Structures are given as structure tokens and as C-alpha cells.
């Protein structure tokens, strides 16, 4: 028996198990191309390679993923979808309804996902009761980022109300500093808009307006005030904001060209990738008001032929939710692990705050899905809202006109 070496044992096993030993392969479509994002996705590539996987990268540049989703539709229509796709929120179920998503319940059950994922977030990963996506992280959307030196030298504290924010911005403007770094792309307008809806209206109003699409909420005085504030914020961005990518807006804050950015905590991934330290170089604080807007990145697997591709999908799913990946990836990405059993010891003060608030908001019913990042609504409804938000931001449309258009656009999208 001693002659029966490890190598021959492995080859006998390989022969008997046959295809189960195919080399795992994956073509992975994602939109993580900025500095912090690229560092983060590299963690997954490395772990995949370390387990013998071969990865074909399919990055589609463009923050927020609009371009990636267009590319996905083209690939899927031609009958040749990537094996794994960065996909999140109700878009997962929309693709499932097309009959093109693979069931990854085997991996999820073997790895005990149900025991380590918060129930509210796990629901997004289910299609007709089975697991159809693997969650990567929890990004908080409602954050303000600030250049610490600019605030200090102008005698400004991190604002805790929108009035304080406006007062700070006026002061900065008078001092010749661009108050708000912003990229004029519709998803970025939507990102700012939803934080104002939450901040001025409160969690219950956010739920009614942007999750339940309640017409009364959409046309309310509160919603008019939200558009009033959007108009005020429009006055705080620089002249070159149109079309700017979000990470270039983050760089403006980093380099002292602007004071604030309202953006999800992938912005922190940029600061950190550039060696900046929270609490010293930059500050983070939730946007004024109550509540937590979450944006959970996840990957869905498309039905594909071939044992190697299926092995690749299973391996990817296992790694993505695995504790080691969840820690390293999220340290780079700016988000927090979606697993509840990963220690946050190595994480910074912004991540600790995110985690504490998430738990408190989950208890209070104020842990809410981000509409701007595709967590709350189906594509048609979210798109209808964003069109109006962007049209308002880029014109002199009145708030009254905006709420009318908003209600009409939502009604037409149903
Ligand atoms: C979000 C995505 C984040 C981040 C951001 C900017 O939609 O969930 O992970 O990458 O877009 O690209």
C-alpha cells in the first residue's frame, strides 16, 4: 500500500471523479475600474488563481454600472453571456425571470450562507426561494466626504443638517473654494438626490417615495423641498462637472480642489488607495438626517455550458462569500463585509460607523435599499425617476414641475 503515492491517489480520484476535476474557468463582467475598485477586484482574481482557476476579465468602465449593464444585455441577447456578472438588487430577479441565471444553492447551503448573512440582505440573493447571487459587501450610500484641511482652515465643522451644509457651502464659495465635487452623470445626480430625500423626508418618507412609489409622497411638499435643495446644491458644483467620473470628483476632494463629495463609500476606496487616512486627511459622516441607504454588490452566475465553467462559478461563489475574501476585499473597497461574523478590527472609523449604524437602523426599520444603485426598484421605475432628477438638475425646471414630471414618469413606467 505504501507504493500507492499521493500523486497516484490523486490521479485515480481524478479519473473516477471525471469532469469534477475540470479546471475552473470564469469570464467575469464587472465595472470596477477605478483605483480602489481595481485593487479590490484583484483580490478575487488572486484567490481564484490560487485555487487553480483561470479568470478572463471583462471590465466595462463607467461608475454605477450603466455601461456594464448595456454590455450585458448585448452579450445575453447574442446567447453568449459571461459566466459571472456583477449584478445587484431587483435586476437579479429580472434576469432570473428571463430564465438565464444558474442556481447556486448547492454552494450557498454547503457554506452555510443563511447563518452568516443578514436576512434582509440575503433576500436580494434569492430567486423563487433558491440562491441566485453571491453578495460581496455592504456599501453605504448616504455619506459626505470632506477634505479635512479645507474644513479646518475655513472654520467649518462636518454639517449635521442640510441647513448647516448649505451654510458651510456658502462660506466656502465666498472664500473661493468649490463646495461640492460632483460628476454630472445621471447616476451621480440620483445618488445625491436619494440622500436628500432620506435626509429631508426621513426614512418613512424615503420608503413611501422611492420604494413604494406612493403618488402622494412623490408629489408632496416634502418632495418639492427636496428639489429645492437639489437646485441649491447645483449652485455649489464647479463649471466643469458635466460627465465627470465619480472618482475624479473624489480626487478633487483629495487634492484640495473641492471641500465635499456626496457619494457612497466606494469613494473611501479611492482615498485609501491614494494613501489618505480617515480622520486626518479626509473626514466621513453620514449625510444629514436619519437612516442608512445600503447598496450590496453581488455576482450572479449565468447558465453556461461546460464543466469548467460550472466549476468556475461554484468556486467564485464560494470565494466571494468566504471570510478571507470578505475582509481583504472590503478593506480595499471602502465597504464592510456582508457576513456578520467577520471581525472589523482591521477596519477604519468610517467602516466601524457604517457597521454600527447598519445594526441600529436594521432594528429601527430605517435600513433602506438605495434606489440610485439599483437596490430598491426595477430598472424601468428607477430609470424613470433618474431621468427627471437629471433633467431638473441640468435645467431651470421648477420644483413644482419636477414633482409633476416625477409622478407622471413613474406612472408611465409601470
Ligand atoms: C456602485 C457599485 C459600487 C461602486 C460604484 C461606482 O453601483 O455598487 O461597487 O463601484 O458603483 O462604480
PDB file of C-alpha atoms and ligand atoms in Angstrom, residues 31-32 37 63-64 86 88 139 187 246 266 295 297 333 373, ligand 1:
ATOM      1  CA  UNK A  31     -17.399  47.778 -13.678  1.00  0.00           C
ATOM      2  CA  UNK A  32     -14.647  48.031 -11.104  1.00  0.00           C
ATOM      3  CA  UNK A  37     -12.178  49.268  -7.340  1.00  0.00           C
ATOM      4  CA  UNK A  63     -19.127  54.131 -12.469  1.00  0.00           C
ATOM      5  CA  UNK A  64     -22.511  52.918 -11.317  1.00  0.00           C
ATOM      6  CA  UNK A  86     -21.681  41.957 -11.188  1.00  0.00           C
ATOM      7  CA  UNK A  88     -27.472  43.539  -7.898  1.00  0.00           C
ATOM      8  CA  UNK A 139     -21.777  49.833   0.739  1.00  0.00           C
ATOM      9  CA  UNK A 187     -26.494  58.034 -11.552  1.00  0.00           C
ATOM     10  CA  UNK A 246     -17.138  59.941  -9.677  1.00  0.00           C
ATOM     11  CA  UNK A 266     -16.555  53.316  -2.675  1.00  0.00           C
ATOM     12  CA  UNK A 295     -26.022  49.079  -1.751  1.00  0.00           C
ATOM     13  CA  UNK A 297     -22.717  44.374  -4.590  1.00  0.00           C
ATOM     14  CA  UNK A 333     -13.332  48.691  -1.483  1.00  0.00           C
ATOM     15  CA  UNK A 373     -27.819  51.919  -7.009  1.00  0.00           C
TER      16      UNK A 373
HETATM   17  C1  LIG B   1     -21.878  51.192  -7.492  1.00  0.00           C
HETATM   18  C2  LIG B   1     -21.258  49.895  -7.069  1.00  0.00           C
HETATM   19  C3  LIG B   1     -20.047  50.169  -6.283  1.00  0.00           C
HETATM   20  C4  LIG B   1     -19.142  51.173  -6.947  1.00  0.00           C
HETATM   21  C5  LIG B   1     -19.885  52.304  -7.650  1.00  0.00           C
HETATM   22  C6  LIG B   1     -19.046  53.149  -8.576  1.00  0.00           C
HETATM   23  O1  LIG B   1     -23.084  50.989  -8.162  1.00  0.00           O
HETATM   24  O2  LIG B   1     -22.166  49.191  -6.289  1.00  0.00           O
HETATM   25  O3  LIG B   1     -19.394  48.963  -6.011  1.00  0.00           O
HETATM   26  O4  LIG B   1     -18.265  50.537  -7.744  1.00  0.00           O
HETATM   27  O5  LIG B   1     -20.982  51.863  -8.344  1.00  0.00           O
HETATM   28  O6  LIG B   1     -18.619  52.445  -9.690  1.00  0.00           O
END
